[in-house]
Every structure is written in C-alpha cells, then in structure tokens.
Amino acid sequence: MKRRYSFPVHLTGAAVARTGDEMAGPALVLAGFALTGSAADASLLLAGVTVSSVLGGPVLGSLLDRAERPGRLLAATLALYAAGLTAVLVGLGRLPFALTLAAAVLTGLLGPALSGGWTAQLPAVVRDDRLDRANALDAMTFGAAGLAGPALAGGTAEALGAPTAVVLSAALVALALPAAWALPARTDPTPKSLTRGGRPRPVPSGPAPSGPVPPGSTPSGPVPPGPVPPVPVLSDPAPPVPVPSDPVPPGSAPSVPVPSGPLVGPAAGLAVDLAAGLRAVVRSPALARATLTSVVSCTAQGMLTACLALLGERVLGGAGRGAMLLSCAAVSALAANAVLARFPRAIAPDTLLWTGALLQAAAPAAAVLGHPTVLVAAAFVAGIGEGPQLTALFAVRHREAPERLRSQIFTTGAGLKITGFALGAVVAGPVAARSLTGALLLATGTAVLAALAFFAVPAPRGRATPA
C-alpha cells in the first residue's frame, strides 16, 4: 500500500489544503468587513472559526483512529470544511449575523483535520527510517502555507473582491480531496468492532467441552446440561480460576471472563477513546511537556499577531505593512526546516521545543525598540523559532503516541494550539490599543513561560532533561 501512495502526493495534498486554511482566516475577515461594514463582526468570524477547534480536534482524531480508511473520513472532513466556508460567505449580509457566526463556529470544529489530521497519517505513507525527514518536510508545508495563504487572500481581495478570496480558499481545500481519499487503509489487525473501550471482546471459538477436561488440555465437543464439574488440581496449583456454577446450555461455549457492565455502543466507545487519548497525553511526560510548551507558544504568537497592525503603522509607515512581518517569519521558518530536513537528527526534538520558545520570546522583546530594521530582523528570528519547534513537536508525537490514538493526539494538539492562538490575540488586542509596548512585553513573557513550562513537567524516566 505504501508503494501505491507516494509521499509527494501526501505532501502536495497537505500543502494545498493548509494554504486554503491559512487563506481562509484573512479572507473571512476581509469579506466580513466588506459585506457587513463592521470590524467587530469581522473579527468575531475569525474567532469563531478558530476557537471551536479545541472541541473538534479530539473527536475528529478519535474518529480517524477508529476508521479502517482514515483517508475517506479526512476527505469528507475537507469537503465539509470547504462547504462551511462557502456557507459563511453566503450568510454574510443575507442572514442574521448570529446564524452566520454559528456556521463559522461549526466549520471551525473541522479545522484540526487540515493540520493534525494529515500529519498523523505519515507513518502509513513512509518507512520508519524516513519518518524524520518526512516529518520535517511536512512541517515545511505549514511555513509555505503561512507564506502563501495571507498573500493570496490579500491579493485576491484587492483584485477580485473579498468574497472571491473566500471562494478561492474553499476551492484550495477541496482541491486536496483526491490526495486525502487515496490515503492507505489502516493495517491494524484488530478491528474496532471487536473492541470494548479498547479491550478485546470475548469471542467464542470452537465447540464446548464434552466432559471433564484434563489439566492443560483444550476443551472440545458439546457440554451436557448440568453443573460444570470442578477441574482437577495439580500438586503445585496455579492461582484458582472461578468456575461458573450455572448450567451451560448444550452446544454453547464458556466465555472468557470480562469486566462487568454492558458492551458499549459506538457513542460510548467514542467517549472511551476520547478519555484514553487525553490520558495518553497527560500520563506521558514527553507528550504533556510538548503539548503544553507548544500551546503556550501559540498563545504568544497570537499576542504578537494582534500587535502587527500597530507595529506596521507606527514603525513601518503603514498598518498593511505589518502583514509583511508574517511573510518574513514564514520565510525563515521554511529555511530553518529545510536545514532540519537535511540534518533531521542534528538537534534533539525535545531541545528544539524549549529553544524555539526562547527564540520566539526574543522577537517581541526586540520589537519594543521600535526600529524598522530591528523589527524585520525580529520577525525572521521568530520564524527560526517557530518552524523547528513545529517539526520537533511532530517528531515527539510520532515517537510517543500509541498507534491507535495517534490521530486523536495530533488533532487534539492542533485544536489546543489554534485555540491558544485565538485566545492570545483576544487578550493582547485590548492591551495593544492602550499600550503597544505592554502588549509586546506580554507576548515576550508568555513565550518565556512556554520555555519554562517545558521544564515544569518532569522528564520521562530514563531520559534526562535536554540541556
């Protein structure tokens, strides 16, 4: 199956879908402002399509983990995401804004599919010895999308109108459908239908015993009605096994003892898997520290993003020029990840997590100086921290996540990061309006907190904290 589905197809599909996603946010803001005339409504649309990711990520990931053909489910999710963007556009100016905002929130539930949903499928596409390099290349698609998406949104809105930019973003997401649909089927030999909350169900095999069973032998044949006779015990007995005292109907087989309680249905099984995924993140020190560090870092990124318009206006001579800083960060992130793809094991992923957070702290701290050259350099430094940190995050998840929970862990993490980014922007926006310096220092402190959060979680046993 890996030979039929090439990694370049996977990479292209992920890049196209993520470009559409990166384009969707700015396009919705521009379309919302153009069609409603309200900047507040436009920002609410962006918040709605991002904040809900924290709820959709775990559920979507669990469904991907349970699917025999995860690519089919991923393709359906992409189609619904594209349709949701279109529905938001259609509702703007035509329906009550509350309904349009609800459509944006529902669409945002599917957002983690475009990030974690793709990346979680990498082990099914490439061999284990090529996973590190594939991981770095996959992370580069985020940088490329972050560079191309906003530029496409702004250029399309300027040339053809903001609504066209939303249509193009939905079209890019839909364009990735064939690559998602063709993803390899799951090779897990244990079907989910044979599990109960992650535990194998008792499956009768073979006929029942026909009489007393000698120790160590396998029962065979029908069982006559009546009490089951006790099994003879050897002189060096094993721990006693409880034997049912109720009559066994003819032709039936004794079942393996299982925990009490009814067998769970699909909805209850999903809830059990969700709980298992969250426990896997919390109980694994490596996953917990990676998730915490990345989410707090994303919160700092959201804070810095909320300051870009004011930085552009006060330092670069125009509010629109603040968006250029995002492009600078995306370029440096791409370059840094290209180096990591060439030397995937040069620096330990755990080390890249906290050093990346420190580099991201240096960017807003330098921006406080208010010098154009320093500001542009700070944006490049931020990208050097963001790109490798994302690659390292993926590497830790691939290394630590149980196979049956991998998709859920990826999409849960993606949802938390997107929500952290949105919350950071929401918090820093009002602060920046009062004091730009205060907002930049808040972003700096949050990024430093992300690095400290890495060391706040105890290191896994047998693995020293990287220095």
CSV table of C-alpha atoms in Angstrom, one decimal:
chain,number,residue,atom,x,y,z
A,1,MET,CA,0.0,0.0,0.0
A,2,LYS,CA,2.9,2.4,0.7
A,3,ARG,CA,4.1,1.8,-2.9
A,4,ARG,CA,0.8,2.8,-4.4
A,5,TYR,CA,0.5,6.1,-2.4
A,6,SER,CA,3.6,8.2,-2.7
A,7,PHE,CA,4.8,10.7,-0.2
A,8,PRO,CA,4.9,13.6,-2.7
A,9,VAL,CA,1.1,13.1,-3.2
A,10,HIS,CA,0.6,13.3,0.5
A,11,LEU,CA,2.8,16.4,0.8
A,12,THR,CA,1.1,18.2,-2.1
A,13,GLY,CA,-2.3,17.5,-0.7
A,14,ALA,CA,-1.4,18.7,2.7
A,15,ALA,CA,0.3,21.9,1.3
A,16,VAL,CA,-2.7,22.8,-0.8
A,17,ALA,CA,-5.2,22.2,2.0
A,18,ARG,CA,-3.2,24.1,4.5
A,19,THR,CA,-2.7,27.0,2.1
A,20,GLY,CA,-6.5,27.2,1.7
A,21,ASP,CA,-6.9,27.1,5.5
A,22,GLU,CA,-4.3,29.9,6.0
A,23,MET,CA,-6.0,31.9,3.4
A,24,ALA,CA,-9.5,31.4,4.9
A,25,GLY,CA,-8.9,33.4,8.1
A,26,PRO,CA,-7.8,36.7,6.4
A,27,ALA,CA,-10.3,36.2,3.6
A,28,LEU,CA,-13.2,35.8,6.1
A,29,VAL,CA,-12.0,38.9,8.0
A,30,LEU,CA,-11.9,40.9,4.7
A,31,ALA,CA,-15.2,39.5,3.5
A,32,GLY,CA,-16.9,40.1,6.8
A,33,PHE,CA,-15.8,43.8,6.9
A,34,ALA,CA,-16.7,44.3,3.2
A,35,LEU,CA,-20.2,42.8,3.5
A,36,THR,CA,-21.2,43.9,7.0
A,37,GLY,CA,-19.2,47.1,7.4
A,38,SER,CA,-18.3,46.1,10.9
A,39,ALA,CA,-14.7,45.4,12.0
A,40,ALA,CA,-16.1,43.8,15.2
A,41,ASP,CA,-18.2,41.4,13.3
A,42,ALA,CA,-15.3,40.5,11.0
A,43,SER,CA,-13.0,39.7,14.0
A,44,LEU,CA,-15.8,37.6,15.6
A,45,LEU,CA,-15.9,35.5,12.4
A,46,LEU,CA,-12.2,34.8,12.8
A,47,ALA,CA,-12.5,34.0,16.4
A,48,GLY,CA,-15.5,31.7,15.7
A,49,VAL,CA,-13.6,29.7,13.1
A,50,THR,CA,-10.6,29.2,15.4
A,51,VAL,CA,-11.8,28.9,19.0
A,52,SER,CA,-14.0,25.9,18.3
A,53,SER,CA,-11.0,23.8,17.1
A,54,VAL,CA,-10.4,22.8,20.7
A,55,LEU,CA,-13.7,20.9,20.8
A,56,GLY,CA,-13.5,19.4,17.3
A,57,GLY,CA,-9.9,18.2,17.5
A,58,PRO,CA,-10.3,15.3,20.0
A,59,VAL,CA,-13.5,14.0,18.4
A,60,LEU,CA,-12.2,14.1,14.9
A,61,GLY,CA,-8.9,12.5,15.9
A,62,SER,CA,-10.7,9.6,17.6
A,63,LEU,CA,-12.9,9.0,14.6
A,64,LEU,CA,-9.8,8.9,12.4
A,65,ASP,CA,-8.1,6.4,14.7
A,66,ARG,CA,-11.2,4.2,14.6
A,67,ALA,CA,-11.7,4.4,10.8
A,68,GLU,CA,-10.4,1.5,8.6
A,69,ARG,CA,-9.9,4.0,5.8
A,70,PRO,CA,-8.9,7.2,7.6
A,71,GLY,CA,-8.3,8.9,4.2
A,72,ARG,CA,-12.0,8.7,3.3
A,73,LEU,CA,-13.0,10.4,6.6
A,74,LEU,CA,-10.3,13.0,6.1
A,75,ALA,CA,-11.6,13.7,2.6
A,76,ALA,CA,-15.2,14.1,3.9
A,77,THR,CA,-13.9,16.5,6.6
A,78,LEU,CA,-12.2,18.6,4.0
A,79,ALA,CA,-15.3,18.7,1.9
A,80,LEU,CA,-17.4,19.8,4.9
A,81,TYR,CA,-14.8,22.4,5.8
A,82,ALA,CA,-14.9,23.9,2.3
A,83,ALA,CA,-18.7,23.8,2.3
A,84,GLY,CA,-18.7,25.5,5.7
A,85,LEU,CA,-16.6,28.4,4.4
A,86,THR,CA,-18.9,28.8,1.5
A,87,ALA,CA,-21.9,28.8,3.8
A,88,VAL,CA,-20.4,31.6,5.9
A,89,LEU,CA,-19.8,33.6,2.8
A,90,VAL,CA,-23.4,33.1,1.6
A,91,GLY,CA,-24.8,34.1,5.0
A,92,LEU,CA,-22.9,37.3,5.3
A,93,GLY,CA,-25.2,40.2,4.7
A,94,ARG,CA,-28.1,37.9,3.9
A,95,LEU,CA,-28.8,36.1,7.2
A,96,PRO,CA,-28.8,37.3,10.8
A,97,PHE,CA,-25.2,37.6,11.9
A,98,ALA,CA,-25.7,35.2,14.7
A,99,LEU,CA,-26.5,32.4,12.3
A,100,THR,CA,-23.5,33.2,10.2
A,101,LEU,CA,-21.3,33.2,13.3
A,102,ALA,CA,-22.8,29.8,14.2
A,103,ALA,CA,-21.8,28.5,10.8
A,104,ALA,CA,-18.3,29.7,11.3
A,105,VAL,CA,-18.1,28.0,14.7
A,106,LEU,CA,-19.3,24.7,13.3
A,107,THR,CA,-16.8,25.0,10.4
A,108,GLY,CA,-14.0,25.6,12.9
A,109,LEU,CA,-14.7,22.3,14.5
A,110,LEU,CA,-13.2,20.6,11.4
A,111,GLY,CA,-10.1,22.8,11.3
A,112,PRO,CA,-7.7,20.4,13.0
A,113,ALA,CA,-8.1,18.0,10.1
A,114,LEU,CA,-6.1,20.3,7.9
A,115,SER,CA,-3.2,20.2,10.4
A,116,GLY,CA,-3.0,17.2,12.7
A,117,GLY,CA,-5.3,15.0,10.6
A,118,TRP,CA,-2.8,15.0,7.7
A,119,THR,CA,0.4,14.6,9.8
A,120,ALA,CA,-1.0,11.7,11.8
A,121,GLN,CA,-1.1,9.6,8.6
A,122,LEU,CA,2.6,9.9,7.9
A,123,PRO,CA,3.6,6.6,9.4
A,124,ALA,CA,1.3,4.8,6.9
A,125,VAL,CA,2.9,6.6,4.0
A,126,VAL,CA,6.7,6.5,4.6
A,127,ARG,CA,9.0,3.9,6.1
A,128,ASP,CA,10.2,4.3,9.7
A,129,ASP,CA,13.7,5.1,8.6
A,130,ARG,CA,12.5,8.1,6.5
A,131,LEU,CA,10.0,9.4,9.1
A,132,ASP,CA,12.3,12.1,10.5
A,133,ARG,CA,12.9,13.7,7.1
A,134,ALA,CA,9.3,13.3,6.0
A,135,ASN,CA,8.3,14.9,9.3
A,136,ALA,CA,10.5,18.0,8.6
A,137,LEU,CA,9.2,18.3,5.1
A,138,ASP,CA,5.6,18.0,6.3
A,139,ALA,CA,6.2,20.8,8.8
A,140,MET,CA,7.6,22.9,5.9
A,141,THR,CA,4.1,22.9,4.3
A,142,PHE,CA,2.9,24.9,7.3
A,143,GLY,CA,5.5,27.6,6.6
A,144,ALA,CA,4.7,27.6,2.9
A,145,ALA,CA,1.0,27.8,3.6
A,146,GLY,CA,1.6,30.6,6.1
A,147,LEU,CA,3.5,32.5,3.5
A,148,ALA,CA,1.2,31.9,0.5
A,149,GLY,CA,-2.2,31.9,2.2
A,150,PRO,CA,-2.4,35.5,3.6
A,151,ALA,CA,-0.7,36.8,0.4
A,152,LEU,CA,-3.3,35.1,-1.8
A,153,ALA,CA,-6.1,36.4,0.4
A,154,GLY,CA,-4.9,40.0,0.2
A,155,GLY,CA,-4.1,39.8,-3.5
A,156,THR,CA,-7.3,38.2,-4.5
A,157,ALA,CA,-9.4,40.6,-2.3
A,158,GLU,CA,-7.6,43.5,-3.9
A,159,ALA,CA,-8.0,42.3,-7.5
A,160,LEU,CA,-11.4,40.4,-7.4
A,161,GLY,CA,-13.0,41.3,-4.1
A,162,ALA,CA,-13.0,39.8,-0.7
A,163,PRO,CA,-15.8,37.3,-1.3
A,164,THR,CA,-13.8,35.8,-4.2
A,165,ALA,CA,-10.9,35.3,-1.7
A,166,VAL,CA,-13.2,33.1,0.4
A,167,VAL,CA,-14.3,31.1,-2.6
A,168,LEU,CA,-10.7,30.5,-3.6
A,169,SER,CA,-9.7,29.4,-0.1
A,170,ALA,CA,-12.6,26.9,-0.1
A,171,ALA,CA,-11.6,25.7,-3.6
A,172,LEU,CA,-8.0,25.1,-2.4
A,173,VAL,CA,-9.2,23.0,0.5
A,174,ALA,CA,-11.5,21.0,-1.9
A,175,LEU,CA,-8.6,20.5,-4.3
A,176,ALA,CA,-6.8,18.3,-1.7
A,177,LEU,CA,-9.7,15.8,-1.6
A,178,PRO,CA,-8.2,13.3,-4.0
A,179,ALA,CA,-5.0,13.1,-2.1
A,180,ALA,CA,-6.8,12.6,1.2
A,181,TRP,CA,-9.2,10.0,-0.3
A,182,ALA,CA,-6.4,7.9,-1.6
A,183,LEU,CA,-4.6,7.6,1.7
A,184,PRO,CA,-3.7,4.0,2.6
A,185,ALA,CA,-6.1,1.8,4.6
A,186,ARG,CA,-5.3,1.1,8.3
A,187,THR,CA,-3.2,-2.0,8.8
A,188,ASP,CA,-4.2,-2.6,12.4
A,189,PRO,CA,-5.2,-6.3,12.6
A,190,THR,CA,-7.7,-5.7,15.4
A,191,PRO,CA,-11.0,-4.2,14.1
A,192,LYS,CA,-12.6,-1.6,16.3
A,193,SER,CA,-15.8,-3.5,16.1
A,194,LEU,CA,-14.2,-6.3,18.2
A,195,THR,CA,-13.2,-4.0,21.0
A,196,ARG,CA,-15.0,-2.7,24.0
A,197,GLY,CA,-13.5,0.5,25.2
A,198,GLY,CA,-10.1,-0.5,23.8
A,199,ARG,CA,-10.3,-4.1,25.3
A,200,PRO,CA,-10.9,-7.2,23.1
A,201,ARG,CA,-14.4,-8.6,23.3
A,202,PRO,CA,-14.8,-12.3,24.3
A,203,VAL,CA,-15.2,-14.2,21.0
A,204,PRO,CA,-16.4,-17.8,21.2
A,205,SER,CA,-14.2,-20.1,19.2
A,206,GLY,CA,-14.8,-23.8,18.6
A,207,PRO,CA,-17.3,-26.1,20.3
A,208,ALA,CA,-17.7,-26.5,24.0
A,209,PRO,CA,-16.1,-29.4,26.0
A,210,SER,CA,-17.9,-32.7,26.2
A,211,GLY,CA,-16.7,-33.9,29.6
A,212,PRO,CA,-14.1,-33.4,32.3
A,213,VAL,CA,-11.1,-31.6,30.8
A,214,PRO,CA,-7.7,-32.8,31.9
A,215,PRO,CA,-5.4,-30.1,33.1
A,216,GLY,CA,-3.6,-28.3,30.3
A,217,SER,CA,-5.8,-29.6,27.5
A,218,THR,CA,-8.2,-27.7,25.3
A,219,PRO,CA,-12.0,-28.3,25.7
A,220,SER,CA,-13.8,-29.7,22.6
A,221,GLY,CA,-17.2,-31.2,21.9
A,222,PRO,CA,-20.7,-30.4,23.4
A,223,VAL,CA,-21.3,-29.9,27.1
A,224,PRO,CA,-24.2,-31.8,28.6
A,225,PRO,CA,-26.7,-29.9,30.7
A,226,GLY,CA,-25.9,-29.6,34.4
A,227,PRO,CA,-23.3,-28.1,36.6
A,228,VAL,CA,-19.8,-27.8,35.3
A,229,PRO,CA,-17.6,-30.4,37.2
A,230,PRO,CA,-14.6,-29.0,39.0
A,231,VAL,CA,-11.2,-29.2,37.3
A,232,PRO,CA,-8.7,-31.5,39.0
A,233,VAL,CA,-5.9,-29.6,40.7
A,234,LEU,CA,-2.2,-30.5,40.4
A,235,SER,CA,0.1,-30.8,43.3
A,236,ASP,CA,1.7,-27.4,42.6
A,237,PRO,CA,-1.5,-25.5,41.8
A,238,ALA,CA,-1.8,-22.2,39.9
A,239,PRO,CA,-4.0,-19.4,41.2
A,240,PRO,CA,-7.6,-20.6,41.3
A,241,VAL,CA,-9.8,-19.8,38.4
A,242,PRO,CA,-13.5,-19.2,39.2
A,243,VAL,CA,-15.8,-21.7,37.5
A,244,PRO,CA,-19.5,-20.9,36.8
A,245,SER,CA,-22.0,-22.9,38.8
A,246,ASP,CA,-24.9,-22.2,36.5
A,247,PRO,CA,-25.8,-24.8,33.9
A,248,VAL,CA,-24.3,-24.4,30.5
A,249,PRO,CA,-26.8,-24.9,27.6
A,250,PRO,CA,-25.9,-27.7,25.1
A,251,GLY,CA,-23.6,-26.5,22.3
A,252,SER,CA,-22.6,-23.3,24.0
A,253,ALA,CA,-19.1,-22.3,24.8
A,254,PRO,CA,-17.8,-20.8,28.1
A,255,SER,CA,-16.8,-17.2,27.6
A,256,VAL,CA,-13.7,-15.5,28.8
A,257,PRO,CA,-14.3,-13.5,32.0
A,258,VAL,CA,-14.7,-9.8,31.2
A,259,PRO,CA,-15.3,-6.7,33.3
A,260,SER,CA,-18.9,-6.3,34.3
A,261,GLY,CA,-21.2,-3.8,32.5
A,262,PRO,CA,-22.9,-3.8,29.2
A,263,LEU,CA,-20.9,-3.7,26.0
A,264,VAL,CA,-20.5,-0.1,24.8
A,265,GLY,CA,-22.1,1.2,21.7
A,266,PRO,CA,-20.5,3.4,19.1
A,267,ALA,CA,-21.1,6.7,21.0
A,268,ALA,CA,-19.9,5.2,24.3
A,269,GLY,CA,-16.9,3.7,22.6
A,270,LEU,CA,-16.0,7.1,21.2
A,271,ALA,CA,-16.2,8.6,24.6
A,272,VAL,CA,-13.9,5.8,26.0
A,273,ASP,CA,-11.4,6.5,23.2
A,274,LEU,CA,-11.5,10.3,23.9
A,275,ALA,CA,-10.8,9.6,27.5
A,276,ALA,CA,-7.9,7.3,26.5
A,277,GLY,CA,-6.4,9.9,24.2
A,278,LEU,CA,-6.5,12.6,26.9
A,279,ARG,CA,-5.0,10.2,29.4
A,280,ALA,CA,-2.2,9.3,26.9
A,281,VAL,CA,-1.2,12.9,26.7
A,282,VAL,CA,-1.4,13.6,30.4
A,283,ARG,CA,0.3,10.4,31.5
A,284,SER,CA,3.2,10.7,29.1
A,285,PRO,CA,5.6,13.3,30.3
A,286,ALA,CA,7.1,13.8,26.8
A,287,LEU,CA,3.7,14.3,25.2
A,288,ALA,CA,2.5,16.5,28.1
A,289,ARG,CA,5.5,18.8,28.0
A,290,ALA,CA,5.5,19.1,24.2
A,291,THR,CA,1.8,19.9,24.2
A,292,LEU,CA,2.0,22.4,27.0
A,293,THR,CA,5.0,24.2,25.5
A,294,SER,CA,3.5,24.4,22.0
A,295,VAL,CA,0.1,25.7,23.2
A,296,VAL,CA,1.7,28.4,25.3
A,297,SER,CA,4.0,29.3,22.5
A,298,CYS,CA,1.0,29.6,20.2
A,299,THR,CA,-0.7,31.9,22.7
A,300,ALA,CA,2.4,34.2,22.5
A,301,GLN,CA,2.2,34.0,18.7
A,302,GLY,CA,-1.4,35.2,18.8
A,303,MET,CA,-0.4,38.1,21.1
A,304,LEU,CA,2.3,39.2,18.7
A,305,THR,CA,0.0,38.9,15.7
A,306,ALA,CA,-2.5,41.2,17.4
A,307,CYS,CA,0.2,43.8,17.5
A,308,LEU,CA,1.2,43.6,13.8
A,309,ALA,CA,-1.1,46.3,12.5
A,310,LEU,CA,0.0,48.8,15.1
A,311,LEU,CA,3.7,47.9,14.5
A,312,GLY,CA,3.2,48.4,10.8
A,313,GLU,CA,1.6,51.7,11.3
A,314,ARG,CA,4.0,53.1,13.9
A,315,VAL,CA,7.3,51.6,12.7
A,316,LEU,CA,6.9,50.6,9.0
A,317,GLY,CA,4.8,53.5,7.8
A,318,GLY,CA,1.5,51.7,7.2
A,319,ALA,CA,-0.8,49.3,9.0
A,320,GLY,CA,-0.9,46.9,6.0
A,321,ARG,CA,2.9,46.6,6.1
A,322,GLY,CA,2.6,44.7,9.4
A,323,ALA,CA,1.4,41.7,7.4
A,324,MET,CA,4.8,41.6,5.7
A,325,LEU,CA,6.3,40.6,9.1
A,326,LEU,CA,4.3,37.3,8.8
A,327,SER,CA,5.9,36.6,5.5
A,328,CYS,CA,9.3,37.3,6.9
A,329,ALA,CA,8.6,34.8,9.7
A,330,ALA,CA,7.3,32.2,7.2
A,331,VAL,CA,10.4,32.5,5.0
A,332,SER,CA,12.8,32.0,7.9
A,333,ALA,CA,10.7,29.1,9.2
A,334,LEU,CA,10.9,27.4,5.8
A,335,ALA,CA,14.6,27.9,5.7
A,336,ALA,CA,15.2,26.5,9.2
A,337,ASN,CA,13.0,23.5,8.5
A,338,ALA,CA,14.9,22.9,5.2
A,339,VAL,CA,18.1,22.6,7.2
A,340,LEU,CA,16.4,20.2,9.6
A,341,ALA,CA,15.2,18.1,6.7
A,342,ARG,CA,18.8,17.8,5.5
A,343,PHE,CA,20.0,17.0,9.0
A,344,PRO,CA,17.0,15.6,10.8
A,345,ARG,CA,18.8,14.3,13.9
A,346,ALA,CA,21.3,17.2,14.4
A,347,ILE,CA,19.3,18.5,17.5
A,348,ALA,CA,17.0,16.5,19.7
A,349,PRO,CA,13.3,17.3,19.2
A,350,ASP,CA,12.9,17.9,23.0
A,351,THR,CA,15.6,20.6,22.9
A,352,LEU,CA,14.1,22.3,19.9
A,353,LEU,CA,10.8,22.7,21.7
A,354,TRP,CA,12.1,24.9,24.5
A,355,THR,CA,14.8,26.7,22.5
A,356,GLY,CA,12.2,27.6,19.9
A,357,ALA,CA,10.1,29.2,22.6
A,358,LEU,CA,13.0,31.3,23.7
A,359,LEU,CA,13.7,32.5,20.2
A,360,GLN,CA,10.0,33.4,19.9
A,361,ALA,CA,10.4,35.4,23.1
A,362,ALA,CA,13.3,37.4,21.6
A,363,ALA,CA,11.1,38.7,18.7
A,364,PRO,CA,8.6,40.8,20.6
A,365,ALA,CA,11.2,41.9,23.0
A,366,ALA,CA,13.3,43.3,20.1
A,367,ALA,CA,10.2,44.8,18.5
A,368,VAL,CA,9.8,47.1,21.6
A,369,LEU,CA,12.8,49.1,20.3
A,370,GLY,CA,10.6,50.4,17.5
A,371,HIS,CA,13.4,50.4,14.8
A,372,PRO,CA,12.3,49.2,11.3
A,373,THR,CA,15.5,47.1,10.7
A,374,VAL,CA,15.3,45.5,14.2
A,375,LEU,CA,11.6,44.8,13.7
A,376,VAL,CA,12.1,42.9,10.4
A,377,ALA,CA,15.1,41.0,11.9
A,378,ALA,CA,12.9,40.1,14.9
A,379,ALA,CA,10.3,38.6,12.5
A,380,PHE,CA,13.0,36.4,11.0
A,381,VAL,CA,14.1,35.3,14.4
A,382,ALA,CA,10.5,34.4,15.3
A,383,GLY,CA,10.3,32.2,12.3
A,384,ILE,CA,13.5,30.4,13.1
A,385,GLY,CA,12.0,29.5,16.4
A,386,GLU,CA,8.5,28.6,15.2
A,387,GLY,CA,9.5,26.4,12.2
A,388,PRO,CA,11.8,23.9,14.0
A,389,GLN,CA,9.6,23.9,17.1
A,390,LEU,CA,6.7,22.6,15.0
A,391,THR,CA,8.9,20.0,13.4
A,392,ALA,CA,10.1,18.9,16.9
A,393,LEU,CA,6.5,18.8,18.1
A,394,PHE,CA,5.6,16.4,15.3
A,395,ALA,CA,8.6,14.2,16.0
A,396,VAL,CA,7.7,13.9,19.7
A,397,ARG,CA,4.1,13.0,18.9
A,398,HIS,CA,5.2,10.3,16.3
A,399,ARG,CA,7.7,8.9,18.8
A,400,GLU,CA,5.4,8.8,21.9
A,401,ALA,CA,1.8,8.5,20.7
A,402,PRO,CA,0.3,5.0,20.8
A,403,GLU,CA,-0.6,3.9,17.2
A,404,ARG,CA,-4.3,3.5,17.9
A,405,LEU,CA,-4.5,7.0,19.4
A,406,ARG,CA,-2.1,8.9,17.1
A,407,SER,CA,-4.7,10.8,15.0
A,408,GLN,CA,-6.5,11.9,18.1
A,409,ILE,CA,-3.4,13.1,19.8
A,410,PHE,CA,-2.4,15.1,16.7
A,411,THR,CA,-5.8,16.7,16.2
A,412,THR,CA,-6.3,17.4,19.9
A,413,GLY,CA,-2.9,19.2,20.0
A,414,ALA,CA,-3.8,21.1,16.8
A,415,GLY,CA,-7.1,22.2,18.3
A,416,LEU,CA,-5.5,23.4,21.5
A,417,LYS,CA,-2.8,25.3,19.6
A,418,ILE,CA,-5.3,27.1,17.3
A,419,THR,CA,-7.5,28.0,20.4
A,420,GLY,CA,-4.4,29.2,22.3
A,421,PHE,CA,-3.5,31.4,19.3
A,422,ALA,CA,-7.0,32.8,19.2
A,423,LEU,CA,-7.1,33.5,23.0
A,424,GLY,CA,-3.7,35.2,22.8
A,425,ALA,CA,-4.9,37.5,20.1
A,426,VAL,CA,-8.1,38.3,22.0
A,427,VAL,CA,-6.2,39.1,25.2
A,428,ALA,CA,-3.5,41.2,23.5
A,429,GLY,CA,-5.8,43.2,21.3
A,430,PRO,CA,-7.2,45.5,24.0
A,431,VAL,CA,-3.8,45.7,25.7
A,432,ALA,CA,-2.2,46.8,22.5
A,433,ALA,CA,-4.9,49.5,22.0
A,434,ARG,CA,-3.8,51.0,25.3
A,435,SER,CA,-0.1,50.3,25.2
A,436,LEU,CA,1.7,48.6,22.3
A,437,THR,CA,4.8,48.2,24.4
A,438,GLY,CA,2.8,46.5,27.2
A,439,ALA,CA,1.3,44.0,24.7
A,440,LEU,CA,4.7,43.2,23.2
A,441,LEU,CA,6.1,42.6,26.7
A,442,LEU,CA,3.1,40.4,27.5
A,443,ALA,CA,3.9,38.3,24.4
A,444,THR,CA,7.6,38.1,25.5
A,445,GLY,CA,6.7,36.9,28.9
A,446,THR,CA,4.2,34.3,27.6
A,447,ALA,CA,6.9,32.9,25.2
A,448,VAL,CA,9.4,32.7,28.1
A,449,LEU,CA,6.6,31.0,30.1
A,450,ALA,CA,6.3,28.4,27.3
A,451,ALA,CA,10.0,27.5,27.7
A,452,LEU,CA,9.7,27.2,31.5
A,453,ALA,CA,6.6,25.1,31.1
A,454,PHE,CA,8.7,22.5,29.3
A,455,PHE,CA,10.9,22.1,32.4
A,456,ALA,CA,7.9,22.2,34.7
A,457,VAL,CA,6.8,18.8,33.5
A,458,PRO,CA,9.1,16.1,35.0
A,459,ALA,CA,11.3,14.4,32.4
A,460,PRO,CA,10.4,10.8,31.3
A,461,ARG,CA,12.0,8.1,33.3
A,462,GLY,CA,15.3,7.0,31.8
A,463,ARG,CA,15.5,10.2,29.7
A,464,ALA,CA,17.4,13.2,31.1
A,465,THR,CA,16.1,16.7,30.5
A,466,PRO,CA,17.9,18.0,27.4
A,467,ALA,CA,20.2,20.9,28.0
